[in-house]
Each structure stands twice: as structure tokens, then as C-alpha cells.
């Protein structure tokens, strides 16, 4: 049985491809958001308990291969999956979503992490923050900046200078332009998640000549990788 580490749109596409090919697989989600939708295939939820826990799970479930289709910023899970597969000698492939590249005319600066992104904002900026609930703490010290925070999940303990709204992608460029205009946004802060699903905000910020602060991706252990869903499915057919 193949274990698909999920939490992304592409993990869902990979699951549907495996299902269509009649492959035996299970998709794993970190937590509650994974259970938002009903699915025709088998899923599980919750952490494995570190890489040792994953090693145990791989043995118990007789997993023959792992597809890491987690988000590019889910570095802990990807690291633990690589380590557990190395120990157990189970083949692993990582879906590497292509990064966003700088667009012509985009005022783009790439920073190494969320703390650097928070430091890069000038005082009195009006920033559109799209870094996920897990990334918000880095911005708590910036009481001199006004933040529009968009999140899929509930934001706990929002700061007084945050206006929070919940929304799930995809978004069109027109929708993103409207959000940015309505709130007088001067800066967009985002992680370099890549993919078509959420890139409209970059196009919209470029259209409005806003400053775009992009957090670069974490470095992950080297494993076999592919950047399209169809290449991942071909890999799964071969192993
Ligand atoms: P993370 O820091 O890499 O992982 C934290 C812990 O969550 C892992 O150590 C693991 O717990 C558990 N975990 C993560 N993904 C899992 C999975 N697919 N199945 C079972 N357990 C999993 O990850 P994160 O950044 O918190 O993201 C959590 C999930 O949300 C990921 O699956 C990711 O694909 C998805 N996601 C993340 C982002 C993002 O920006 N980080 C954006 C969109 C979606 P144990 O150590 O106990 O095994």
C-alpha cells in the first residue's frame, strides 16, 4: 500500500489518479482541515509521532512506498518522511510544486523566513498577510503596521491591528485586486507556495504596483522528486 502525505490540492489530484489506476493507497492529513470534505478513498488523520512513529506506522501498515505531497513549507513532515524512508529502505518521492517566479514589473523582494518578512515591512504599511495561521506569530510585534489577515482556519488571539477574514482559495485576479483596493493595501506578504491555485494575489499586487514580500522555501532533504502530478503517478506505477 502507498502512503500519500497530503494537505495540498495536488495530493487530492494524486489520490484521484491512484484511485483511477486501481492502486492501493491511503492519504494522511495532519489534522482537522483534511476532514473538511468527504472522499471516496481511504484517509487517516493526525501526526505519526515524529519519524520514529512514522517508521512504526510504515511497518504496521505494510507501506511499500511513500508519496510526499505535503505543502512546500511543511518542512518537518517532509524531513521526517525522508528520514523514516531512509531507515526502512522504502522508496519515497516528493511532489515539488514549482515556485513562483518574479513577474515583469513586480516589486518583489524575497526574504529567508517569516521574521525577516516582518522586519521588511516599513512602519505605517498596510499589509495583506497570507502566510497561514501557523505563520502569524512573527508579525505580532509589528503594532506600527496595519494587517489584513486572510486565513482558511480560525485565527486565535488576533492583535488589535489585525483585520481577519476567512476564505478558501482559489481566488481570481479581479477578486484579489478588489480586496487590495478596498483595504488600501501597500504590501503583500506571502510564502513562495507556488502553483496556480493561489498566485492571483501576486498578479493583482503587480497590477496595483504594490510591494511584494515573499518568504523563500525551506531547504528539504534530497529525495527523488517530480514537479507534476502525472510524473508522480508514473513513479507510482513503476514501483
Ligand atoms: P509540518 O510543520 O511539516 O508538520 C508538523 C507535524 O504535523 C508533523 O511533524 C507531523 O506530526 C504532522 N503532519 C504534517 N503533515 C502531516 C500529514 N500529511 N499527515 C500526518 N501528519 C502530518 O507541517 P505544517 O506546516 O504544520 O502543515 C501541516 C499540514 O498542512 C501539512 O500536511 C501540509 O501539507 C498542510 N499545509 C501546510 C501549509 C504551510 O504553509 N505550512 C499550507 C497548506 C497546507 P508528527 O511529527 O506527529 O508525525
Coordinates of N, CA and C and ligand atoms in Angstrom, one line a residue:
X1 N 0.9 -1.2 0.0 CA 0.0 0.0 0.0 C 0.9 1.3 0.0
X2 N 0.5 2.3 -0.8 CA 1.2 3.5 -0.9 C 0.6 4.5 0.2
X3 N 1.5 5.2 0.9 CA 1.1 6.2 1.8 C 1.3 7.6 1.1
X4 N 0.2 8.3 1.0 CA 0.3 9.7 0.4 C 0.2 10.7 1.5
X5 N 1.3 11.5 1.7 CA 1.2 12.5 2.7 C 0.6 13.7 2.1
X6 N -0.6 14.1 2.6 CA -1.4 15.1 1.9 C -1.4 16.5 2.6
X7 N -2.5 17.2 2.3 CA -2.7 18.5 2.8 C -2.6 19.6 1.7
X8 N -2.6 19.2 0.5 CA -2.5 20.1 -0.6 C -3.5 19.7 -1.7
X9 N -3.8 20.6 -2.6 CA -4.7 20.3 -3.7 C -4.1 19.2 -4.6
X10 N -2.8 19.2 -4.8 CA -2.2 18.2 -5.6 C -2.2 16.8 -5.0
X11 N -2.2 16.7 -3.7 CA -2.3 15.4 -3.0 C -3.6 14.8 -3.4
X12 N -4.7 15.7 -3.4 CA -6.0 15.2 -3.8 C -6.0 14.7 -5.3
X13 N -5.3 15.4 -6.1 CA -5.2 15.0 -7.5 C -4.5 13.7 -7.7
X14 N -3.4 13.6 -6.9 CA -2.6 12.3 -6.9 C -3.5 11.2 -6.4
X15 N -4.3 11.4 -5.4 CA -5.2 10.4 -4.8 C -6.2 9.9 -5.9
X16 N -6.8 10.9 -6.6 CA -7.7 10.5 -7.6 C -7.1 9.7 -8.8
X17 N -5.9 10.1 -9.1 CA -5.1 9.4 -10.1 C -4.8 7.9 -9.7
X18 N -4.4 7.8 -8.5 CA -4.1 6.4 -7.9 C -5.4 5.6 -7.9
X19 N -6.5 6.2 -7.5 CA -7.7 5.5 -7.4 C -8.2 5.0 -8.8
X20 N -8.0 5.9 -9.8 CA -8.4 5.5 -11.2 C -7.5 4.4 -11.7
X21 N -6.3 4.4 -11.2 CA -5.4 3.3 -11.7 C -5.5 2.0 -10.9
X22 N -6.4 2.0 -9.9 CA -6.6 0.8 -9.1 C -5.5 0.5 -8.1
X23 N -4.7 1.5 -7.7 CA -3.6 1.3 -6.8 C -4.2 1.4 -5.4
X24 N -3.6 0.5 -4.5 CA -3.9 0.5 -3.1 C -3.2 1.6 -2.4
X25 N -3.9 2.6 -1.7 CA -3.2 3.7 -1.1 C -4.1 4.2 0.0
X26 N -3.4 5.1 0.9 CA -4.1 5.8 1.9 C -3.5 7.2 1.9
X27 N -4.4 8.2 2.2 CA -3.9 9.6 2.2 C -3.9 10.0 3.7
X28 N -2.8 10.6 4.1 CA -2.7 11.1 5.5 C -2.8 12.6 5.6
X29 N -3.6 13.1 6.5 CA -3.7 14.5 6.8 C -3.2 14.8 8.2
X30 N -2.7 16.0 8.4 CA -2.1 16.4 9.7 C -3.3 16.5 10.7
X31 N -4.4 17.1 10.3 CA -5.4 17.5 11.2 C -6.7 17.7 10.6
X32 N -7.5 18.5 11.3 CA -8.9 18.7 11.1 C -9.2 19.2 9.6
X33 N -8.4 20.1 9.1 CA -8.8 20.6 7.7 C -8.9 19.5 6.7
X34 N -8.1 18.4 6.9 CA -8.2 17.3 6.0 C -9.5 16.6 6.0
X35 N -10.3 16.8 7.0 CA -11.6 16.1 7.1 C -12.8 17.0 6.6
X36 N -12.4 18.1 6.0 CA -13.5 19.1 5.6 C -14.4 18.5 4.5
X37 N -13.8 17.6 3.7 CA -14.5 17.1 2.5 C -14.7 15.6 2.6
X38 N -15.8 15.1 2.1 CA -15.9 13.6 2.0 C -15.2 13.1 0.8
X39 N -14.6 12.0 1.0 CA -13.7 11.5 -0.1 C -14.1 10.0 -0.4
X40 N -13.8 9.5 -1.6 CA -14.2 8.2 -1.9 C -13.0 7.2 -1.5
X41 N -11.9 7.7 -1.2 CA -10.7 6.9 -0.9 C -10.4 6.9 0.6
X42 N -9.5 6.0 1.0 CA -9.2 5.9 2.5 C -8.3 7.0 2.9
X43 N -8.6 7.6 4.1 CA -7.8 8.6 4.6 C -7.5 8.3 6.1
X44 N -6.5 9.0 6.7 CA -6.2 8.9 8.1 C -5.9 10.4 8.5
X45 N -5.9 10.6 9.8 CA -5.7 12.0 10.3 C -4.8 12.0 11.5
X46 N -3.9 13.0 11.6 CA -3.1 13.2 12.8 C -1.7 12.8 12.6
X47 N -0.8 13.4 13.4 CA 0.6 13.1 13.3 C 0.9 11.6 13.6
X48 N 2.1 11.2 13.2 CA 2.6 9.8 13.4 C 3.4 9.7 14.7
X49 N 3.8 10.9 15.2 CA 4.6 10.8 16.4 C 6.1 10.9 16.0
X50 N 6.4 11.8 15.2 CA 7.8 12.0 14.7 C 8.3 10.9 13.8
X51 N 9.6 10.9 13.4 CA 10.0 10.0 12.4 C 10.0 8.5 13.0
X52 N 10.2 8.4 14.3 CA 10.1 7.0 14.8 C 8.7 6.5 14.7
X53 N 7.7 7.4 15.0 CA 6.3 7.0 14.9 C 6.0 6.6 13.5
X54 N 6.5 7.3 12.5 CA 6.3 7.0 11.1 C 6.9 5.7 10.7
X55 N 8.1 5.4 11.2 CA 8.8 4.1 10.9 C 7.8 3.0 11.4
X56 N 7.3 3.2 12.6 CA 6.4 2.1 13.1 C 5.2 2.0 12.3
X57 N 4.6 3.1 11.9 CA 3.4 3.1 11.0 C 3.6 2.4 9.7
X58 N 4.8 2.7 9.1 CA 5.1 2.2 7.8 C 5.2 0.6 7.9
X59 N 5.7 0.1 9.0 CA 5.8 -1.3 9.2 C 4.5 -1.9 9.4
X60 N 3.7 -1.3 10.3 CA 2.4 -1.9 10.7 C 1.5 -1.9 9.6
X61 N 1.5 -0.9 8.7 CA 0.5 -0.9 7.6 C 1.1 -1.5 6.3
X62 N 2.3 -2.0 6.4 CA 3.0 -2.7 5.3 C 3.0 -1.7 4.1
X63 N 3.4 -0.5 4.4 CA 3.6 0.5 3.3 C 4.7 0.2 2.4
X64 N 4.5 0.2 1.1 CA 5.5 -0.2 0.2 C 6.2 1.1 -0.5
X65 N 5.6 2.2 -0.4 CA 6.1 3.4 -1.0 C 5.4 4.6 -0.4
X66 N 6.2 5.8 -0.4 CA 5.6 7.0 0.2 C 5.6 8.1 -0.9
X67 N 4.5 8.8 -1.0 CA 4.5 10.0 -1.9 C 4.3 11.2 -0.9
X68 N 5.3 12.0 -0.9 CA 5.2 13.2 0.0 C 4.6 14.3 -0.8
X69 N 3.3 14.6 -0.6 CA 2.7 15.6 -1.4 C 2.2 16.7 -0.4
X70 N 3.0 16.9 0.6 CA 2.7 18.0 1.6 C 3.1 19.3 1.0
X71 N 2.7 20.4 1.7 CA 3.0 21.7 1.2 C 4.5 22.0 1.3
X72 N 5.0 22.8 0.3 CA 6.4 23.1 0.3 C 7.0 23.6 1.6
X73 N 6.1 24.2 2.5 CA 6.6 24.8 3.7 C 6.4 23.8 4.9
X74 N 5.9 22.6 4.6 CA 5.7 21.6 5.7 C 7.0 20.8 5.8
X75 N 8.0 21.6 6.3 CA 9.4 21.0 6.3 C 9.6 19.9 7.3
X76 N 8.9 20.0 8.4 CA 9.1 19.0 9.4 C 8.6 17.6 8.9
X77 N 7.4 17.6 8.4 CA 6.8 16.3 7.9 C 7.7 15.8 6.7
X78 N 8.1 16.6 5.8 CA 9.0 16.2 4.7 C 10.3 15.6 5.2
X79 N 10.9 16.3 6.2 CA 12.1 15.8 6.8 C 11.9 14.5 7.4
X80 N 10.9 14.3 8.2 CA 10.6 13.1 8.9 C 10.3 11.9 7.9
X81 N 9.6 12.3 6.9 CA 9.3 11.2 5.9 C 10.5 10.7 5.2
X82 N 11.4 11.7 4.9 CA 12.7 11.3 4.2 C 13.5 10.4 5.2
X83 N 13.6 10.8 6.4 CA 14.3 10.0 7.4 C 13.8 8.6 7.6
X84 N 12.4 8.6 7.8 CA 11.8 7.3 8.0 C 12.0 6.3 6.8
X85 N 11.9 6.9 5.6 CA 12.1 6.0 4.4 C 13.5 5.6 4.3
X86 N 14.4 6.4 4.7 CA 15.9 6.0 4.6 C 16.1 4.9 5.6
X87 N 15.5 4.9 6.8 CA 15.7 3.9 7.8 C 15.1 2.6 7.3
X88 N 13.9 2.6 6.7 CA 13.2 1.4 6.4 C 13.5 1.0 4.9
X89 N 14.2 1.8 4.2 CA 14.5 1.5 2.8 C 13.3 1.4 1.9
X90 N 12.3 2.2 2.3 CA 11.1 2.3 1.5 C 11.2 3.5 0.5
X91 N 10.9 3.2 -0.8 CA 11.0 4.3 -1.8 C 10.1 5.5 -1.5
X92 N 10.6 6.7 -1.7 CA 9.8 7.9 -1.5 C 10.0 8.8 -2.7
X93 N 9.0 9.5 -3.0 CA 9.1 10.6 -4.0 C 8.4 11.8 -3.4
X94 N 8.9 13.0 -3.7 CA 8.3 14.2 -3.2 C 7.7 15.0 -4.4
X95 N 6.5 15.4 -4.2 CA 5.9 16.4 -5.2 C 6.4 17.8 -4.9
X96 N 7.2 18.3 -5.9 CA 7.8 19.6 -5.7 C 7.0 20.6 -6.6
X97 N 6.1 21.3 -5.9 CA 5.3 22.3 -6.7 C 6.3 23.4 -7.2
X98 N 6.2 23.7 -8.5 CA 7.1 24.8 -9.0 C 6.9 26.1 -8.2
X99 N 8.1 26.8 -8.0 CA 8.0 28.0 -7.3 C 7.4 29.1 -8.1
X100 N 6.9 30.2 -7.5 CA 6.6 31.4 -8.3 C 7.8 32.2 -8.7
X101 N 7.9 32.6 -9.9 CA 9.0 33.4 -10.4 C 8.6 34.8 -10.4
X102 N 9.6 35.7 -10.4 CA 9.3 37.2 -10.4 C 8.7 37.6 -11.7
X103 N 7.6 38.3 -11.6 CA 6.9 38.7 -12.9 C 7.6 40.1 -13.3
X104 N 7.6 40.3 -14.6 CA 8.0 41.6 -15.1 C 7.2 42.7 -14.4
X105 N 7.8 43.7 -13.9 CA 7.0 44.8 -13.3 C 6.6 44.6 -11.9
X106 N 7.0 43.5 -11.3 CA 6.6 43.2 -9.9 C 7.7 43.7 -9.0
X107 N 7.3 44.4 -8.0 CA 8.2 44.9 -7.0 C 8.4 43.9 -5.9
X108 N 9.2 42.9 -6.1 CA 9.3 41.7 -5.4 C 10.6 41.6 -4.6
X109 N 10.5 41.3 -3.3 CA 11.7 41.0 -2.6 C 11.5 39.7 -1.8
X110 N 12.6 38.9 -2.0 CA 12.5 37.6 -1.3 C 13.3 37.6 0.0
X111 N 12.7 37.1 1.0 CA 13.3 37.0 2.3 C 13.4 35.6 2.8
X112 N 14.3 35.3 3.8 CA 14.6 33.9 4.1 C 13.5 33.3 5.0
X113 N 12.9 34.1 5.9 CA 11.9 33.5 6.7 C 10.8 34.5 7.2
X114 N 9.9 34.1 8.0 CA 8.8 35.0 8.4 C 9.2 36.1 9.2
X115 N 10.2 35.9 10.1 CA 10.7 37.0 10.9 C 11.3 38.1 10.0
X116 N 12.1 37.7 9.0 CA 12.7 38.6 8.1 C 11.5 39.4 7.3
X117 N 10.5 38.7 7.0 CA 9.3 39.3 6.3 C 8.7 40.4 7.2
X118 N 8.6 40.1 8.5 CA 8.0 41.1 9.4 C 9.0 42.3 9.5
X119 N 10.3 42.0 9.5 CA 11.2 43.2 9.6 C 11.2 44.0 8.4
X120 N 10.9 43.4 7.2 CA 11.0 44.1 6.0 C 9.9 45.1 5.8
X121 N 8.8 45.0 6.6 CA 7.7 46.0 6.4 C 8.0 47.3 7.0
X122 N 7.8 48.4 6.3 CA 8.1 49.7 6.9 C 6.9 50.1 7.8
X123 N 7.2 51.0 8.8 CA 6.1 51.5 9.7 C 5.0 52.1 8.9
X124 N 3.8 52.0 9.3 CA 2.6 52.6 8.7 C 2.2 51.9 7.4
X125 N 2.9 50.7 7.1 CA 2.4 50.0 5.9 C 1.0 49.4 6.2
X126 N 0.3 49.1 5.1 CA -1.0 48.4 5.2 C -0.7 47.0 4.5
X127 N -0.5 46.0 5.3 CA 0.0 44.7 4.7 C -1.1 43.7 4.6
X128 N -1.2 43.0 3.5 CA -2.1 41.9 3.3 C -1.2 40.6 3.6
X129 N -1.6 39.9 4.6 CA -0.8 38.8 5.2 C -1.5 37.5 4.8
X130 N -0.8 36.7 4.0 CA -1.4 35.5 3.5 C -0.3 34.4 3.7
X131 N 0.0 34.1 5.0 CA 1.0 33.2 5.4 C 0.5 32.0 6.1
X132 N -0.8 31.8 6.3 CA -1.3 30.7 7.0 C -1.3 31.0 8.5
X133 N -2.2 30.4 9.3 CA -2.3 30.7 10.7 C -1.0 30.4 11.4
X134 N -0.3 29.3 11.0 CA 1.0 29.0 11.6 C 2.1 30.0 11.5
X135 N 1.9 30.9 10.6 CA 3.0 31.9 10.3 C 2.7 33.3 10.9
X136 N 1.6 33.4 11.7 CA 1.2 34.8 12.1 C 2.0 35.3 13.2
X137 N 2.6 34.5 14.1 CA 3.2 34.9 15.3 C 4.4 35.9 15.0
X138 N 5.0 35.7 13.9 CA 6.2 36.6 13.6 C 5.8 38.0 13.4
X139 N 4.5 38.3 13.2 CA 4.0 39.6 12.9 C 3.4 40.3 14.2
X140 N 3.4 39.6 15.3 CA 2.7 40.1 16.5 C 3.4 41.4 17.0
X141 N 4.7 41.5 16.8 CA 5.4 42.6 17.4 C 5.3 43.9 16.5
X142 N 4.6 43.8 15.4 CA 4.6 45.0 14.5 C 3.3 45.8 14.7
X143 N 3.2 46.4 15.8 CA 2.0 47.2 16.1 C 1.9 48.5 15.3
X144 N 3.0 48.8 14.6 CA 3.0 50.0 13.8 C 2.6 49.8 12.4
X145 N 2.2 48.5 12.1 CA 1.7 48.2 10.7 C 0.2 47.7 10.9
X146 N -0.6 48.1 9.9 CA -2.0 47.6 9.9 C -2.0 46.3 9.0
X147 N -2.6 45.2 9.5 CA -2.6 44.0 8.8 C -4.0 43.5 8.4
X148 N -4.1 43.1 7.1 CA -5.3 42.4 6.7 C -4.9 40.9 6.6
X149 N -5.5 40.1 7.5 CA -5.0 38.7 7.6 C -6.1 37.8 6.9
X150 N -5.7 37.0 5.9 CA -6.6 36.1 5.3 C -6.2 34.7 5.7
X151 N -7.1 33.9 6.1 CA -6.8 32.5 6.6 C -7.9 31.6 6.3
X152 N -7.6 30.3 6.1 CA -8.6 29.3 5.9 C -9.1 28.9 7.3
X153 N -8.2 28.7 8.3 CA -8.6 28.3 9.6 C -8.8 29.5 10.5
X154 N -9.5 29.3 11.6 CA -9.7 30.4 12.6 C -8.4 30.9 13.1
X155 N -8.3 32.2 13.3 CA -7.1 32.9 13.8 C -7.4 33.1 15.3
X156 N -6.5 32.5 16.1 CA -6.7 32.6 17.6 C -5.9 33.9 18.1
X157 N -6.5 34.6 19.0 CA -5.8 35.8 19.6 C -5.3 36.8 18.5
X158 N -6.2 37.3 17.7 CA -5.8 38.3 16.7 C -5.3 39.6 17.5
X159 N -4.3 40.3 16.9 CA -3.9 41.5 17.5 C -4.9 42.6 17.2
X160 N -4.9 43.7 18.0 CA -5.9 44.8 17.7 C -5.7 45.4 16.3
X161 N -4.4 45.4 15.8 CA -4.2 46.0 14.5 C -4.3 45.0 13.3
X162 N -5.0 43.8 13.6 CA -5.2 42.9 12.5 C -6.7 42.9 12.2
X163 N -7.1 42.9 10.9 CA -8.4 42.6 10.5 C -8.4 41.3 9.8
X164 N -9.1 40.3 10.4 CA -9.0 38.9 9.9 C -10.3 38.6 9.1
X165 N -10.0 37.9 8.0 CA -11.2 37.2 7.3 C -10.8 35.9 6.8
X166 N -11.8 35.0 6.8 CA -11.6 33.6 6.5 C -12.1 33.3 5.1
X167 N -11.2 32.7 4.3 CA -11.6 32.4 2.9 C -10.7 31.3 2.4
X168 N -11.3 30.5 1.5 CA -10.6 29.3 1.0 C -10.3 29.6 -0.5
X169 N -9.0 29.3 -1.0 CA -8.8 29.5 -2.4 C -9.6 28.5 -3.3
X170 N -9.6 28.7 -4.6 CA -8.9 29.7 -5.4 C -9.5 31.1 -5.4
X171 N -8.8 32.1 -5.8 CA -9.2 33.5 -5.9 C -8.9 33.9 -7.3
X172 N -9.7 34.8 -7.9 CA -9.4 35.3 -9.2 C -8.6 36.6 -9.0
X173 N -7.9 37.0 -10.1 CA -7.1 38.3 -10.0 C -8.1 39.5 -9.7
X174 N -9.3 39.5 -10.3 CA -10.2 40.6 -10.0 C -10.6 40.6 -8.6
X175 N -10.8 39.4 -8.0 CA -11.2 39.4 -6.6 C -10.1 39.9 -5.7
X176 N -8.8 39.5 -6.1 CA -7.7 39.9 -5.3 C -7.4 41.4 -5.4
X177 N -7.6 42.0 -6.6 CA -7.5 43.4 -6.8 C -8.5 44.1 -6.0
X178 N -9.7 43.6 -6.0 CA -10.8 44.3 -5.2 C -10.5 44.3 -3.7
X179 N -10.0 43.2 -3.2 CA -9.6 43.1 -1.7 C -8.5 44.1 -1.4
X180 N -7.5 44.2 -2.3 CA -6.4 45.0 -2.0 C -6.8 46.5 -2.1
X181 N -7.6 46.8 -3.1 CA -8.1 48.2 -3.3 C -8.9 48.6 -2.1
X182 N -9.9 47.8 -1.7 CA -10.8 48.1 -0.7 C -10.1 48.5 0.6
X183 N -9.0 47.8 0.9 CA -8.3 47.9 2.2 C -7.1 48.8 2.1
X184 N -6.9 49.4 0.9 CA -5.8 50.4 0.8 C -4.4 49.7 1.1
X185 N -4.3 48.5 0.6 CA -3.1 47.7 0.8 C -1.9 48.3 0.1
X186 N -0.7 48.3 0.9 CA 0.5 48.8 0.3 C 1.5 47.7 0.1
X187 N 1.4 46.6 0.9 CA 2.4 45.5 0.8 C 1.6 44.1 0.8
X188 N 2.1 43.2 0.0 CA 1.6 41.8 0.1 C 2.7 41.0 0.7
X189 N 2.3 40.2 1.7 CA 3.3 39.3 2.3 C 2.8 37.9 2.1
X190 N 3.7 37.0 1.5 CA 3.3 35.7 1.2 C 4.5 34.7 1.2
X191 N 4.2 33.4 1.4 CA 5.2 32.4 1.3 C 5.3 32.0 -0.2
X192 N 6.5 31.6 -0.7 CA 6.6 31.1 -2.1 C 6.0 29.7 -2.2
X193 N 4.7 29.7 -2.0 CA 4.0 28.4 -2.1 C 4.0 27.8 -3.5
X194 N 3.9 28.7 -4.5 CA 3.9 28.2 -5.9 C 2.5 27.7 -6.3
X195 N 2.4 27.3 -7.6 CA 1.2 26.8 -8.1 C 0.2 27.8 -8.5
X196 N -0.8 27.4 -9.3 CA -1.7 28.3 -9.9 C -2.9 28.7 -8.9
X197 N -3.1 27.8 -8.0 CA -4.2 27.9 -7.1 C -4.3 29.3 -6.3
X198 N -3.1 29.8 -5.9 CA -3.2 31.0 -5.1 C -2.3 32.1 -5.6
X199 N -1.9 32.0 -6.9 CA -1.0 33.0 -7.4 C -1.6 34.3 -7.8
X200 N -3.0 34.3 -7.9 CA -3.7 35.6 -8.4 C -3.3 36.8 -7.5
X201 N -3.0 36.6 -6.3 CA -2.6 37.7 -5.4 C -1.3 38.4 -5.9
X202 N -0.4 37.6 -6.4 CA 0.9 38.2 -6.9 C 0.6 39.0 -8.2
X203 N -0.3 38.4 -9.1 CA -0.7 39.2 -10.3 C -1.4 40.5 -9.9
X204 N -2.3 40.4 -8.9 CA -3.1 41.5 -8.5 C -2.2 42.6 -7.9
X205 N -1.2 42.2 -7.1 CA -0.3 43.2 -6.4 C 0.6 43.8 -7.5
X206 N 1.0 43.0 -8.5 CA 1.8 43.6 -9.6 C 0.9 44.6 -10.4
X207 N -0.3 44.3 -10.6 CA -1.2 45.2 -11.4 C -1.4 46.5 -10.6
X208 N -1.4 46.4 -9.3 CA -1.6 47.6 -8.4 C -0.3 48.3 -8.0
X209 N 0.9 47.8 -8.5 CA 2.2 48.3 -8.2 C 2.5 48.2 -6.7
X210 N 2.0 47.2 -6.0 CA 2.3 47.1 -4.6 C 3.6 46.3 -4.4
X211 N 4.2 46.5 -3.2 CA 5.4 45.8 -2.9 C 5.1 44.4 -2.4
X212 N 5.8 43.4 -3.0 CA 5.5 42.0 -2.6 C 6.7 41.4 -1.9
X213 N 6.4 41.0 -0.7 CA 7.5 40.4 0.2 C 7.2 38.9 0.2
X214 N 8.2 38.1 -0.3 CA 8.0 36.7 -0.5 C 9.0 35.9 0.4
X215 N 8.4 35.0 1.2 CA 9.3 34.2 2.0 C 9.7 33.0 1.2
X216 N 11.1 32.8 1.1 CA 11.6 31.7 0.3 C 11.4 30.4 1.0
X217 N 11.5 29.3 0.3 CA 11.1 28.0 0.8 C 12.2 27.4 1.7
X218 N 11.8 26.6 2.7 CA 12.8 25.9 3.5 C 13.6 24.9 2.7
X219 N 14.8 24.6 3.1 CA 15.6 23.6 2.4 C 15.2 22.2 3.0
X220 N 14.9 21.3 2.1 CA 14.4 19.9 2.5 C 15.5 18.9 2.1
X221 N 15.5 17.8 2.8 CA 16.4 16.7 2.5 C 16.2 16.2 1.0
X222 N 17.3 15.8 0.4 CA 17.2 15.4 -1.0 C 16.6 14.0 -1.1
X223 N 15.5 14.0 -1.8 CA 14.9 12.7 -2.2 C 14.5 12.8 -3.6
X224 N 14.1 11.6 -4.2 CA 13.6 11.7 -5.6 C 12.4 12.7 -5.6
X225 N 12.3 13.4 -6.7 CA 11.1 14.4 -6.7 C 10.6 14.5 -8.2
X226 N 9.4 15.1 -8.3 CA 8.8 15.3 -9.5 C 7.9 16.6 -9.4
X227 N 7.8 17.3 -10.4 CA 7.1 18.6 -10.3 C 5.7 18.6 -11.0
X228 N 5.2 17.4 -11.5 CA 3.9 17.4 -12.0 C 3.2 16.2 -11.4
X229 N 1.9 16.3 -11.3 CA 1.1 15.1 -10.7 C 1.2 13.9 -11.6
X230 N 1.3 14.1 -12.9 CA 1.4 12.9 -13.8 C 2.7 12.2 -13.7
X231 N 3.8 13.0 -13.4 CA 5.1 12.3 -13.1 C 5.0 11.5 -11.8
X232 N 4.3 12.0 -10.9 CA 4.2 11.3 -9.6 C 3.4 10.0 -9.8
X233 N 2.4 10.1 -10.6 CA 1.6 8.9 -10.9 C 2.4 7.8 -11.7
X234 N 3.2 8.3 -12.6 CA 4.1 7.4 -13.4 C 5.1 6.7 -12.4
X235 N 5.6 7.5 -11.5 CA 6.5 6.9 -10.5 C 5.8 5.8 -9.7
X236 N 4.6 6.1 -9.3 CA 3.8 5.1 -8.5 C 3.5 3.8 -9.3
X237 N 3.3 4.0 -10.6 CA 3.1 2.8 -11.4 C 4.3 1.9 -11.5
X238 N 5.5 2.6 -11.5 CA 6.7 1.8 -11.7 C 7.2 1.1 -10.5
X239 N 6.9 1.6 -9.3 CA 7.5 0.9 -8.1 C 6.7 -0.3 -7.7
Ligands
LIG1 P1 4.9 20.5 9.5 O1 5.4 21.6 10.3 O2 5.9 19.9 8.5 O3 4.4 19.3 10.4 C1 4.1 19.3 11.7 C2 3.7 18.0 12.2 O4 2.3 17.7 11.7 C3 4.5 16.8 11.7 O5 5.7 16.7 12.4 C4 3.5 15.7 11.8 O6 3.3 15.3 13.1 C5 2.2 16.3 11.4 N1 1.9 16.3 9.9 C6 2.2 17.2 9.0 N2 1.7 16.8 7.8 C7 1.1 15.6 8.0 C8 0.4 14.6 7.2 N3 0.2 14.9 5.9 N4 -0.1 13.5 7.8 C9 0.1 13.3 9.1 N5 0.8 14.1 10.0 C10 1.3 15.2 9.4 O7 3.6 20.9 8.7 P2 2.7 22.2 8.8 O8 3.4 23.3 8.1 O9 2.2 22.3 10.2 O10 1.5 21.8 7.9 C11 0.5 20.8 8.3 C12 -0.2 20.2 7.1 O11 -0.8 21.3 6.5 C13 0.8 19.6 6.2 O12 0.3 18.3 5.9 C14 0.8 20.4 4.9 O13 0.8 19.7 3.7 C15 -0.5 21.3 5.1 N6 -0.3 22.7 4.6 C16 0.7 23.4 5.1 C17 0.9 24.7 4.7 C18 2.0 25.5 5.2 O14 2.1 26.7 4.8 N7 2.9 25.0 6.1 C19 0.0 25.2 3.8 C20 -1.1 24.5 3.3 C21 -1.2 23.2 3.7 P3 4.2 14.1 13.7 O15 5.6 14.6 14.0 O16 3.5 13.7 15.0 O17 4.2 12.9 12.8

